[in-house]
Each structure stands twice: as C-alpha cells, then as structure tokens.
PDB file of C-alpha atoms in Angstrom:
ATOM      1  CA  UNK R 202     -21.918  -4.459   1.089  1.00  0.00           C
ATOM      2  CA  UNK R 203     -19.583  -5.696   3.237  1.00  0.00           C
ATOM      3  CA  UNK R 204     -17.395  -3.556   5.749  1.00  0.00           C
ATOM      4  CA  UNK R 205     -14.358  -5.315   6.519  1.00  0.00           C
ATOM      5  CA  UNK R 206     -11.683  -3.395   5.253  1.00  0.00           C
ATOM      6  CA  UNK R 207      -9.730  -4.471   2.161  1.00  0.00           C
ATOM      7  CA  UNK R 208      -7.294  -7.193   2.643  1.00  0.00           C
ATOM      8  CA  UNK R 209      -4.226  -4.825   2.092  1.00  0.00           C
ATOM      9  CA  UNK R 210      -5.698  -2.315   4.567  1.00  0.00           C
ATOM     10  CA  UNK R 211      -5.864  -5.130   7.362  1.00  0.00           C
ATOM     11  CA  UNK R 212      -2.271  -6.227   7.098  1.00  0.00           C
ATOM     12  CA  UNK R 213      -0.866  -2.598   7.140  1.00  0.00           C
ATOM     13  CA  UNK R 214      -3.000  -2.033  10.472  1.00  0.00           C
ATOM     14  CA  UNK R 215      -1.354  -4.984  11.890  1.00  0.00           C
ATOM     15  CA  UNK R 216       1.798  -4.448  10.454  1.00  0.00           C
ATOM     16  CA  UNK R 217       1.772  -0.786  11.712  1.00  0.00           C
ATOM     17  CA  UNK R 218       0.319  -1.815  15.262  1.00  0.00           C
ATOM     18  CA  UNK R 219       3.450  -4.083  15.923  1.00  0.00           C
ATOM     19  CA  UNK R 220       5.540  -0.789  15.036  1.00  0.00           C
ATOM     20  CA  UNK R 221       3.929   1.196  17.467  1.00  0.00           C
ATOM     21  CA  UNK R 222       3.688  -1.232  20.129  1.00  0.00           C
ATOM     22  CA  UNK R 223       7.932  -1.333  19.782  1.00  0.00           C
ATOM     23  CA  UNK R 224       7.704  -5.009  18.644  1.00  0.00           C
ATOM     24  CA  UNK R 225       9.679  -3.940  15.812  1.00  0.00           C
ATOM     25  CA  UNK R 226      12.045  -0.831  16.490  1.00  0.00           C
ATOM     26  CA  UNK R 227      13.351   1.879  14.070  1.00  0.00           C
ATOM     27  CA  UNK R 228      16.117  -0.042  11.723  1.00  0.00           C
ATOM     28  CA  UNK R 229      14.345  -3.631  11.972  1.00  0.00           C
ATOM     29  CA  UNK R 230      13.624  -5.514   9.382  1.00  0.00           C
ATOM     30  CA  UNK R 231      10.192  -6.481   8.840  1.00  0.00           C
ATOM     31  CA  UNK R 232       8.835  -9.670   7.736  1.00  0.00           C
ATOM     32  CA  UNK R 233       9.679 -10.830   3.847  1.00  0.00           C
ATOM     33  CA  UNK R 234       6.256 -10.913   1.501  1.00  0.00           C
ATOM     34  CA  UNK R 235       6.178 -14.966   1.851  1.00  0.00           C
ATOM     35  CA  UNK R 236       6.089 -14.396   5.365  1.00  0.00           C
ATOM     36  CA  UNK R 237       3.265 -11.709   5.518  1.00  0.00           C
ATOM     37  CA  UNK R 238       1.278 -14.165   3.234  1.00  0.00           C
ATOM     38  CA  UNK R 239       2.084 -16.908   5.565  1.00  0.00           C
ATOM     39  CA  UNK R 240       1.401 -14.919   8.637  1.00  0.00           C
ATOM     40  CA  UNK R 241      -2.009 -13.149   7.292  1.00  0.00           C
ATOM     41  CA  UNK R 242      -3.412 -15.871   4.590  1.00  0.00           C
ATOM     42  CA  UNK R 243      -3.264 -13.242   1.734  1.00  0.00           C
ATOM     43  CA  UNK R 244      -1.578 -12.854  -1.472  1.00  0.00           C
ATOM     44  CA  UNK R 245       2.202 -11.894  -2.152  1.00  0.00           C
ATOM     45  CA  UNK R 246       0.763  -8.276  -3.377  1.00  0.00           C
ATOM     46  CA  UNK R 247      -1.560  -7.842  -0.410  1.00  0.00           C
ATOM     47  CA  UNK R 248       1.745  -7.630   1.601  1.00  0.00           C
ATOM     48  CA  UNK R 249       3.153  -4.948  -1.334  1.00  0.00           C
ATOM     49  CA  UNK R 250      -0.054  -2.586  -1.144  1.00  0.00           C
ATOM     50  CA  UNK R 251       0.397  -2.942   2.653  1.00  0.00           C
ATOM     51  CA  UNK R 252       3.962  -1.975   2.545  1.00  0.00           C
ATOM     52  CA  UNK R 253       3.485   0.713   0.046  1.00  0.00           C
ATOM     53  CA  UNK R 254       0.932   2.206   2.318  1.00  0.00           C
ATOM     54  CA  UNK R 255       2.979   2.490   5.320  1.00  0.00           C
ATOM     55  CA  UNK R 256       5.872   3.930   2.684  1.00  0.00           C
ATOM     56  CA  UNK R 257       3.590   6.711   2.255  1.00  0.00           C
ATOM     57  CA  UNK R 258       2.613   7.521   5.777  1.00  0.00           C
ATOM     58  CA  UNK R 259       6.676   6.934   6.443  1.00  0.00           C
ATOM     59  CA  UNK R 260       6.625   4.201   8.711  1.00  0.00           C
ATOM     60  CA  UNK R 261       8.319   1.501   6.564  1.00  0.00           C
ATOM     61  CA  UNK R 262      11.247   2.265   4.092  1.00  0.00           C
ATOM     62  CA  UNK R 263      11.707  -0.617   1.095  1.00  0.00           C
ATOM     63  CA  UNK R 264      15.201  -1.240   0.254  1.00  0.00           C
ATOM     64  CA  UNK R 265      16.256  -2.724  -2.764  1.00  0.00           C
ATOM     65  CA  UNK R 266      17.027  -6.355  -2.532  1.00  0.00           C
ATOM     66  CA  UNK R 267      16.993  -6.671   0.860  1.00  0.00           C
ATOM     67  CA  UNK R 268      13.312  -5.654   2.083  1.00  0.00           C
ATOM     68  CA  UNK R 269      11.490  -3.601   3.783  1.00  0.00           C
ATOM     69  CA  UNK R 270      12.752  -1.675   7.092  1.00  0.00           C
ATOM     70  CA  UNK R 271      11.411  -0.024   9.685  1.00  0.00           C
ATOM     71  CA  UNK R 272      11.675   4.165   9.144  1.00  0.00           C
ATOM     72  CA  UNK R 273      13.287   6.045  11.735  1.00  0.00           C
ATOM     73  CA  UNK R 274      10.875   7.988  13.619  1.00  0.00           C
ATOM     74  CA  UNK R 275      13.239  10.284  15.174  1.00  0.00           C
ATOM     75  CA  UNK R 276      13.573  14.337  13.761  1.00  0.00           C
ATOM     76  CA  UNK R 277      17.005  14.248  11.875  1.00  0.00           C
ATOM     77  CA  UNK R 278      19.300  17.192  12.552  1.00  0.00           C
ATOM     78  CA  UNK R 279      19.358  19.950   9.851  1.00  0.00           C
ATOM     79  CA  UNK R 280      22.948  20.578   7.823  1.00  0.00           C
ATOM     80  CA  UNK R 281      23.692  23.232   5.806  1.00  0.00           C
ATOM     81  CA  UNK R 282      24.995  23.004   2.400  1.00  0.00           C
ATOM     82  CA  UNK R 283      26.135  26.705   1.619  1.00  0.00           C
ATOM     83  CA  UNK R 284      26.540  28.712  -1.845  1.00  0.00           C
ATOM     84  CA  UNK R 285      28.971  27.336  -3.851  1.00  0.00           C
ATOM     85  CA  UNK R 286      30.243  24.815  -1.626  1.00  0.00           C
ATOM     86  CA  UNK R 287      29.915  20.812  -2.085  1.00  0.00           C
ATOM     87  CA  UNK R 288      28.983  19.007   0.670  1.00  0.00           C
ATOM     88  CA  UNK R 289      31.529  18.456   2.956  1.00  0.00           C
ATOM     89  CA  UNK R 290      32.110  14.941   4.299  1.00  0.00           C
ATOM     90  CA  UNK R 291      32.358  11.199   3.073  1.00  0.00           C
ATOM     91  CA  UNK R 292      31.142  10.237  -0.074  1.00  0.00           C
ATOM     92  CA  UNK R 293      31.061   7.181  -2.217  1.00  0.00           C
ATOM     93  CA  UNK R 294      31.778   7.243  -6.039  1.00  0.00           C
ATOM     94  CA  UNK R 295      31.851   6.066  -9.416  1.00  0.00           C
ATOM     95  CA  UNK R 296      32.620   7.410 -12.554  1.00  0.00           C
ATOM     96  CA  UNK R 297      32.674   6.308 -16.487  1.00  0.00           C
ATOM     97  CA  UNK R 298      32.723   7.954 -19.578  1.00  0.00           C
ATOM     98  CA  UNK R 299      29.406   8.807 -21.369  1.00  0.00           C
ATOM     99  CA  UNK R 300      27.926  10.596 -24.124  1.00  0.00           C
ATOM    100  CA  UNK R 301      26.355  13.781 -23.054  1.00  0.00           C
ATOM    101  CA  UNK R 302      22.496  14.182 -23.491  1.00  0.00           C
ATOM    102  CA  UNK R 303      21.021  16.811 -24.417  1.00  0.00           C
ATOM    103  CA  UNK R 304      20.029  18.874 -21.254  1.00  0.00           C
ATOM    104  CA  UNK R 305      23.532  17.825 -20.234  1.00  0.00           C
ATOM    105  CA  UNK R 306      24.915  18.937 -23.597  1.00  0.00           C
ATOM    106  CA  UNK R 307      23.004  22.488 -23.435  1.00  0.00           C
ATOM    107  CA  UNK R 308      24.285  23.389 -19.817  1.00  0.00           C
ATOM    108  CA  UNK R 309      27.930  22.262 -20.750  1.00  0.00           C
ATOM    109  CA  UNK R 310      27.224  23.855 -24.556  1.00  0.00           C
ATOM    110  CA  UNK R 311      29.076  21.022 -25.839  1.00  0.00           C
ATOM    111  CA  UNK R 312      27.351  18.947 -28.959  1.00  0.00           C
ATOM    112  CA  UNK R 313      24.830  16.109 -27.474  1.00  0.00           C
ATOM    113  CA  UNK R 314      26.412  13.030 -27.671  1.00  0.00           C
ATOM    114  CA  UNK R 315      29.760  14.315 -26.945  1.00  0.00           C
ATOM    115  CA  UNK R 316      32.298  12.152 -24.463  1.00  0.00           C
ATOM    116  CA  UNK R 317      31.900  13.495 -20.797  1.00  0.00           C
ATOM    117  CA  UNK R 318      33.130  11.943 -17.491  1.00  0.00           C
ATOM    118  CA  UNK R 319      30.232  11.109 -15.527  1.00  0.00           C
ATOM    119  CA  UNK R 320      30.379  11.058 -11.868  1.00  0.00           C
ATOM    120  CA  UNK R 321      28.079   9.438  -9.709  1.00  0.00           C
ATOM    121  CA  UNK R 322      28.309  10.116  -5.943  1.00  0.00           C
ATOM    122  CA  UNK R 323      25.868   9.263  -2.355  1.00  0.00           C
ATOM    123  CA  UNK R 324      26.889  11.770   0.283  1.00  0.00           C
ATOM    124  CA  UNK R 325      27.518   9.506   3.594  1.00  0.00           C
ATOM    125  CA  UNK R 326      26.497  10.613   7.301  1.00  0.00           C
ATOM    126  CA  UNK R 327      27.899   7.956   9.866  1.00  0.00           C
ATOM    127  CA  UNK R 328      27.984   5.593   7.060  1.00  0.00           C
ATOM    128  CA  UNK R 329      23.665   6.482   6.075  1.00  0.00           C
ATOM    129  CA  UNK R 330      22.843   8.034   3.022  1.00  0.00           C
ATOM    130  CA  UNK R 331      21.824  11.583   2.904  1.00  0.00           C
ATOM    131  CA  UNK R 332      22.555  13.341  -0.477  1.00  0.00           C
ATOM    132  CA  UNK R 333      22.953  12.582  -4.064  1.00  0.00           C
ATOM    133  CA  UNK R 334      25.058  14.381  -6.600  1.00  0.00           C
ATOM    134  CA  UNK R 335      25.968  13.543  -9.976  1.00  0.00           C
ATOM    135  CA  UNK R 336      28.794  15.353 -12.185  1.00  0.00           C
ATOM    136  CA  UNK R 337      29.628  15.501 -16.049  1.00  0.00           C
ATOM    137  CA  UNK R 338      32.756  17.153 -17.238  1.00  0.00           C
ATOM    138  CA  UNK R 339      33.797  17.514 -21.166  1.00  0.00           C
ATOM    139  CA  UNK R 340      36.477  15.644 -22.205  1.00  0.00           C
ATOM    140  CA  UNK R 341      37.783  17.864 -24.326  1.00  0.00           C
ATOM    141  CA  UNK R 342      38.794  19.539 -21.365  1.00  0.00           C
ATOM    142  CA  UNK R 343      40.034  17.076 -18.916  1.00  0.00           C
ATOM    143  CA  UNK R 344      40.698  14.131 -21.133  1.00  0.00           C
ATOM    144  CA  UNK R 345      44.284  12.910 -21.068  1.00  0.00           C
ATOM    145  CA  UNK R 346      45.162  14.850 -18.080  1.00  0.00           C
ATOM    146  CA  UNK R 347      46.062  13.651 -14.327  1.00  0.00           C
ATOM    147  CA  UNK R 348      42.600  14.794 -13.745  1.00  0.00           C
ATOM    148  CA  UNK R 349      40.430  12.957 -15.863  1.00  0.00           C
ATOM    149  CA  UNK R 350      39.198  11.554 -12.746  1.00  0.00           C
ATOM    150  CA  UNK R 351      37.344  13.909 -10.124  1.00  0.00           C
ATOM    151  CA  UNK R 352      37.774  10.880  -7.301  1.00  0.00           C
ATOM    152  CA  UNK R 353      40.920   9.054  -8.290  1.00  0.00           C
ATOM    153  CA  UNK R 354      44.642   9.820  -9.553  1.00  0.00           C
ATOM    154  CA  UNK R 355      47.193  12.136  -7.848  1.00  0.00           C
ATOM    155  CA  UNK R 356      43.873  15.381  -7.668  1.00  0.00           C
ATOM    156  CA  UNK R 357      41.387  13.307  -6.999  1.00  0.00           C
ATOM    157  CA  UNK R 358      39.067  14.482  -4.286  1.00  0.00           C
ATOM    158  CA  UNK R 359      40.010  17.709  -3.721  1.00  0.00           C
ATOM    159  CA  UNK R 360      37.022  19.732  -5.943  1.00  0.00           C
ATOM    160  CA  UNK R 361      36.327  21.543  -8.566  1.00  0.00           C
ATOM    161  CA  UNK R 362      38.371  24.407  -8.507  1.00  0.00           C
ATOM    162  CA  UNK R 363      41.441  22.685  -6.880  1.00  0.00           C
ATOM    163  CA  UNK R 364      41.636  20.403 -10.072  1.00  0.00           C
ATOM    164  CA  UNK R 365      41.061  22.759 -12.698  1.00  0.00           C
ATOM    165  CA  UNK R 366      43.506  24.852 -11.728  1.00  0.00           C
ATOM    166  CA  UNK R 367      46.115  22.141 -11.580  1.00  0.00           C
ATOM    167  CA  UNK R 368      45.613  22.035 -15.740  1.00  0.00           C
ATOM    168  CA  UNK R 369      45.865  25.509 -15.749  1.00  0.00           C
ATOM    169  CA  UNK R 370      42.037  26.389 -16.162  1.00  0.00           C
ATOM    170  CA  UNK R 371      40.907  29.077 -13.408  1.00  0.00           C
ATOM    171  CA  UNK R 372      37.217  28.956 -12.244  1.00  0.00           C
ATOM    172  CA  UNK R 373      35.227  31.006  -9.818  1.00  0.00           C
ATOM    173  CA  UNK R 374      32.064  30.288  -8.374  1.00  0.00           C
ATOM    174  CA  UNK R 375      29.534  28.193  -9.860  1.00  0.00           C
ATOM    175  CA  UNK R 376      26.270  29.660 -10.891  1.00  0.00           C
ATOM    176  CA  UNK R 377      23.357  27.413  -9.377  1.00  0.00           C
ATOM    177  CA  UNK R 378      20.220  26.812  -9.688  1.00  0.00           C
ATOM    178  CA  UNK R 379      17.845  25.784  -6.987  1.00  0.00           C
ATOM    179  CA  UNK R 380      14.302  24.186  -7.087  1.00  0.00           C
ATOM    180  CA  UNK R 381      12.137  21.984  -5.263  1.00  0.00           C
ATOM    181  CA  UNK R 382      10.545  18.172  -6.302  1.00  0.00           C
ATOM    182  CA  UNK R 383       9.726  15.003  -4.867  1.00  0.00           C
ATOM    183  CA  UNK R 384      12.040  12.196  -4.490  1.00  0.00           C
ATOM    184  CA  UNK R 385      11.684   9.199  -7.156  1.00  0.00           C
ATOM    185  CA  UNK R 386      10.993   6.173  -6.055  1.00  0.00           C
ATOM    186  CA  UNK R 387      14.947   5.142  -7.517  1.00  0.00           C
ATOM    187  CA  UNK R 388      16.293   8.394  -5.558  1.00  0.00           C
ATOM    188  CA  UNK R 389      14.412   7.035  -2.522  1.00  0.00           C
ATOM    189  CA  UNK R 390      15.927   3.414  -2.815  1.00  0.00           C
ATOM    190  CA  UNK R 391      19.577   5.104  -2.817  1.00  0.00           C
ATOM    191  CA  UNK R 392      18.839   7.201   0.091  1.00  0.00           C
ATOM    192  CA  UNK R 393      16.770   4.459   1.852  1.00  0.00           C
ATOM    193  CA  UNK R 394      13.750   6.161   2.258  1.00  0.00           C
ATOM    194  CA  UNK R 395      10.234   7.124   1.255  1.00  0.00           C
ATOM    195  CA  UNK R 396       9.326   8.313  -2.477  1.00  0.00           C
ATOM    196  CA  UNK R 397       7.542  11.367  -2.543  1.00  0.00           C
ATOM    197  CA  UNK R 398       9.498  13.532  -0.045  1.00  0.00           C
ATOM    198  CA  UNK R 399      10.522  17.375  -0.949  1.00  0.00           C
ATOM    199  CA  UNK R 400      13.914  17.985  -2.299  1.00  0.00           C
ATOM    200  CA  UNK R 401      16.102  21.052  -3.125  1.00  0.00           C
ATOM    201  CA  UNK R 402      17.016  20.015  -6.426  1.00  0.00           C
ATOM    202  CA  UNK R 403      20.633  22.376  -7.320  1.00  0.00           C
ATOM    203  CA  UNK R 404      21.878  22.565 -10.839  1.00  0.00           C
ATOM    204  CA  UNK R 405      25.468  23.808 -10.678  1.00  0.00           C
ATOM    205  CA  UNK R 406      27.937  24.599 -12.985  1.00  0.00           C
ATOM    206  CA  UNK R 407      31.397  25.759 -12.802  1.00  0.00           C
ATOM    207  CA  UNK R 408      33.141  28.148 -15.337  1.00  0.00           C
ATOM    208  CA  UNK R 409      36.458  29.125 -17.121  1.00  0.00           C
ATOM    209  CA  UNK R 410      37.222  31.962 -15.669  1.00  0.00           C
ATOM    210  CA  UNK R 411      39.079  33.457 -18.869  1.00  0.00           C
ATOM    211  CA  UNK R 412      36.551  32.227 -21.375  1.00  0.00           C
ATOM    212  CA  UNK R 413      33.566  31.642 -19.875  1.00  0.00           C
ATOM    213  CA  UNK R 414      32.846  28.157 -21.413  1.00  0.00           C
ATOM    214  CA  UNK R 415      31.514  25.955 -18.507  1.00  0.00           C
ATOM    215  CA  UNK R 416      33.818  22.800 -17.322  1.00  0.00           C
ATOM    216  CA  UNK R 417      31.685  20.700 -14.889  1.00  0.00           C
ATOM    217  CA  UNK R 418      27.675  20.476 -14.368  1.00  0.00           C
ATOM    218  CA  UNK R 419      26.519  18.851 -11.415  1.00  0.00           C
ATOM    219  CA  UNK R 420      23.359  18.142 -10.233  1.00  0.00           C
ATOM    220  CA  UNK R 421      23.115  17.986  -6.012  1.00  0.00           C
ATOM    221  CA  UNK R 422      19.296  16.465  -4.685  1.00  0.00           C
ATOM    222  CA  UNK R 423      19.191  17.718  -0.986  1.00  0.00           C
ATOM    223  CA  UNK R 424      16.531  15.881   1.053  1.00  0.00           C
ATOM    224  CA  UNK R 425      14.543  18.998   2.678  1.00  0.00           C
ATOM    225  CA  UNK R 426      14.366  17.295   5.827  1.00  0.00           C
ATOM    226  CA  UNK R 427      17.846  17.144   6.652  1.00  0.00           C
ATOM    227  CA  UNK R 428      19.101  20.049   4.610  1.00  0.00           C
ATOM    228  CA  UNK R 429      19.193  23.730   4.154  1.00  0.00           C
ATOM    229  CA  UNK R 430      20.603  26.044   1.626  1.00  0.00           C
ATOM    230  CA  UNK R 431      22.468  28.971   2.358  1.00  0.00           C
ATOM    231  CA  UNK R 432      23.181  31.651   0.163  1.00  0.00           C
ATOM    232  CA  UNK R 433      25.223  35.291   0.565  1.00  0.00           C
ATOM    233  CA  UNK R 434      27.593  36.155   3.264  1.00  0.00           C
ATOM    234  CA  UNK R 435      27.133  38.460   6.099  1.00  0.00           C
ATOM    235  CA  UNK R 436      29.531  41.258   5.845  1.00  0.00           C
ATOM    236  CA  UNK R 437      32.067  41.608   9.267  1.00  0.00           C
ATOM    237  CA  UNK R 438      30.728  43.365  12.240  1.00  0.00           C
ATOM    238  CA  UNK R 439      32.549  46.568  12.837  1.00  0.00           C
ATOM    239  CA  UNK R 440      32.014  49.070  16.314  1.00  0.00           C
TER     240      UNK R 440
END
C-alpha cells in the first residue's frame, strides 16, 4: 500500500503552505480550479476537495462566482445586538410579495399561502457582510398603505414600530426566540465565509399592541464570532 497522500490532500498542503508563508495574504484570491489542475497535474475536483478542506479548517472562503479567497486570519471584534433591537447600521435589501409557508403562516397565524411582504436583508460592516435577517409582514395589514414597503416609500427604514404606528397599529416589544446552528453552506456564501460555523439563530416577532395578533416575523442569523446577544437592562445606580 502506498503512502503518498491522496491527490486532494497534496494540493491543500501546498495550497495552505503558500498561505502561511504570506505568498498569498488574507483577501487574495487564490488560483481558479483550471489553474490548480494546471499547476499540480490533477483533476478539476482534486482542486474542489482541496479547497473544501481548507474551508473547513477556515483558511480559504469560496465565493460564489468569483472563487475562492483567502480567510481572514485576524480575531474580529465582538458587537452586540441587544433585546429587541435590530441591528443598527447599513444594510442592503430586497423585498417582494410571497405566499406565506407554513412555519411562516403559524408564527404570523395567518392561513399558509396567504400574501406577505417578504424582506430580505445582509447587515453591512465597512461594506463586509456580517448578519442576515429576513422579514414577512401580512398584507392584510400593510397592504395598500405608504408602508407596504419596510425599505422604501416616505417610512421606509425607520423599523418596526416607527411604521406601524404611522397606520395607526401600536406595537411593543417583540417576543424572540434565540437558538444556536451552523451556518449553511448558502448562508456562508452570503456572508463570505465558512459553512459550518455557530450561529445565534433569533426568531422575532412584533405584536399589535391592542389585539395581540402579530404584524412582522423576522428571522436574524448572528454569526457567534462576531456577535453577542444581550438581554434585560440594568436598573440605574442610586447612592
């Protein structure tokens, strides 16, 4: 039995030799799967096991439709998403009409298959993905108002609770729910970075205040290593 190391094993050495040597620095892109085979005289999915491996170990991060990438190896700083709060910053956004689903449809206690606005958003920091959210609201609540849409028209962008209210529909704070998972390899693309990774995974939904029926779901995915969760507030210091 031979004990050279599998083809795909080889590469990633190589591959993850020039990375540590600083031949090819955090950000760079790294060579296409034609060139590996060229470089290394394997197959196009030698190069793909190679890359997957060093996906894993979080040394290489696979973008879709333009490559593969060198990870960053530096710690990022933690932010803090707290209770009842979106996060704050730049964000990028679309939204379309839909038909609920059914886990949608349950947490919104609408009918499934019932027209919702659907809001997709990717949390920006200095212009790098860091969080995902996505938002459903019944349209028999904000269809054929000014605030149909939560990112565009005369309320867009200013939350929840702002917009609501300007329809006449007061809501307090959400009730959440917070777990944790692993990335998916489609989150991961999004977020340019490695499937697998933990998550804080937060269901929220808002409520009518005056009849209880719910008026947005959201779901927020928090990658755990650049985010915390903060809950309750500490009451003022007196004497």
């Amino acid at each position: 039995m031979s004990d050279e190391p599998s083809p795909y094993l080889h590469v990633a050495e190589r591959i993850r030799e020039r990375i540590v040597t600083g031949e090819f620095g955090s950000g760079d892109r790294l060579p296409s799967l034609t060139q590996l085979a060229a470089d290394y005289g394997y197959s196009i999915s030698v190069g793909q096991k190679a890359y997957g491996l060093l996906e894993q170990e979080g040394l290489v991060v696979a973008r879709h439709g333009r490559g593969y990438f060198v990870g960053s190896q530096d710690a990022p700083a933690l932010l803090t998403r707290r209770q009842g709060e979106g996060v704050t910053g730049s964000w990028r956004s679309e939204s379309a009409t839909a038909r609920a689903t059914e886990p949608v449809a349950a947490r919104l206690e609408i009918e499934a298959g019932d027209p919702v606005m659907h809001t997709k958003y990717v949390h920006l920091l200095d212009g790098a993905p860091s969080a995902l959210m996505e938002s459903w609201e019944p349209m028999a609540v904000t269809g054929g108002t000014l605030i149909v849409l939560p990112e565009a028209g005369p309320y867009g962008g200013i939350g929840v609770v702002e917009r609501m209210a300007a329809i006449g529909i007061e809501v307090g704070p959400p009730v959440e729910r917070v777990t944790a998972r692993t990335l998916t390899r489609a989150e991961a693309q999004t977020l340019a970075t490695t499937p697998g990774g933990p998550v804080l995974a937060i269901e929220r939904t808002h409520h009518d205040d005056a009849t209880g029926r719910p008026v947005e779901t959201a779901d927020l995915v928090l990658p755990a290593d650049r985010w915390a969760a903060e809950y309750g507030e500490r009451p003022p210091r007196r004497g």
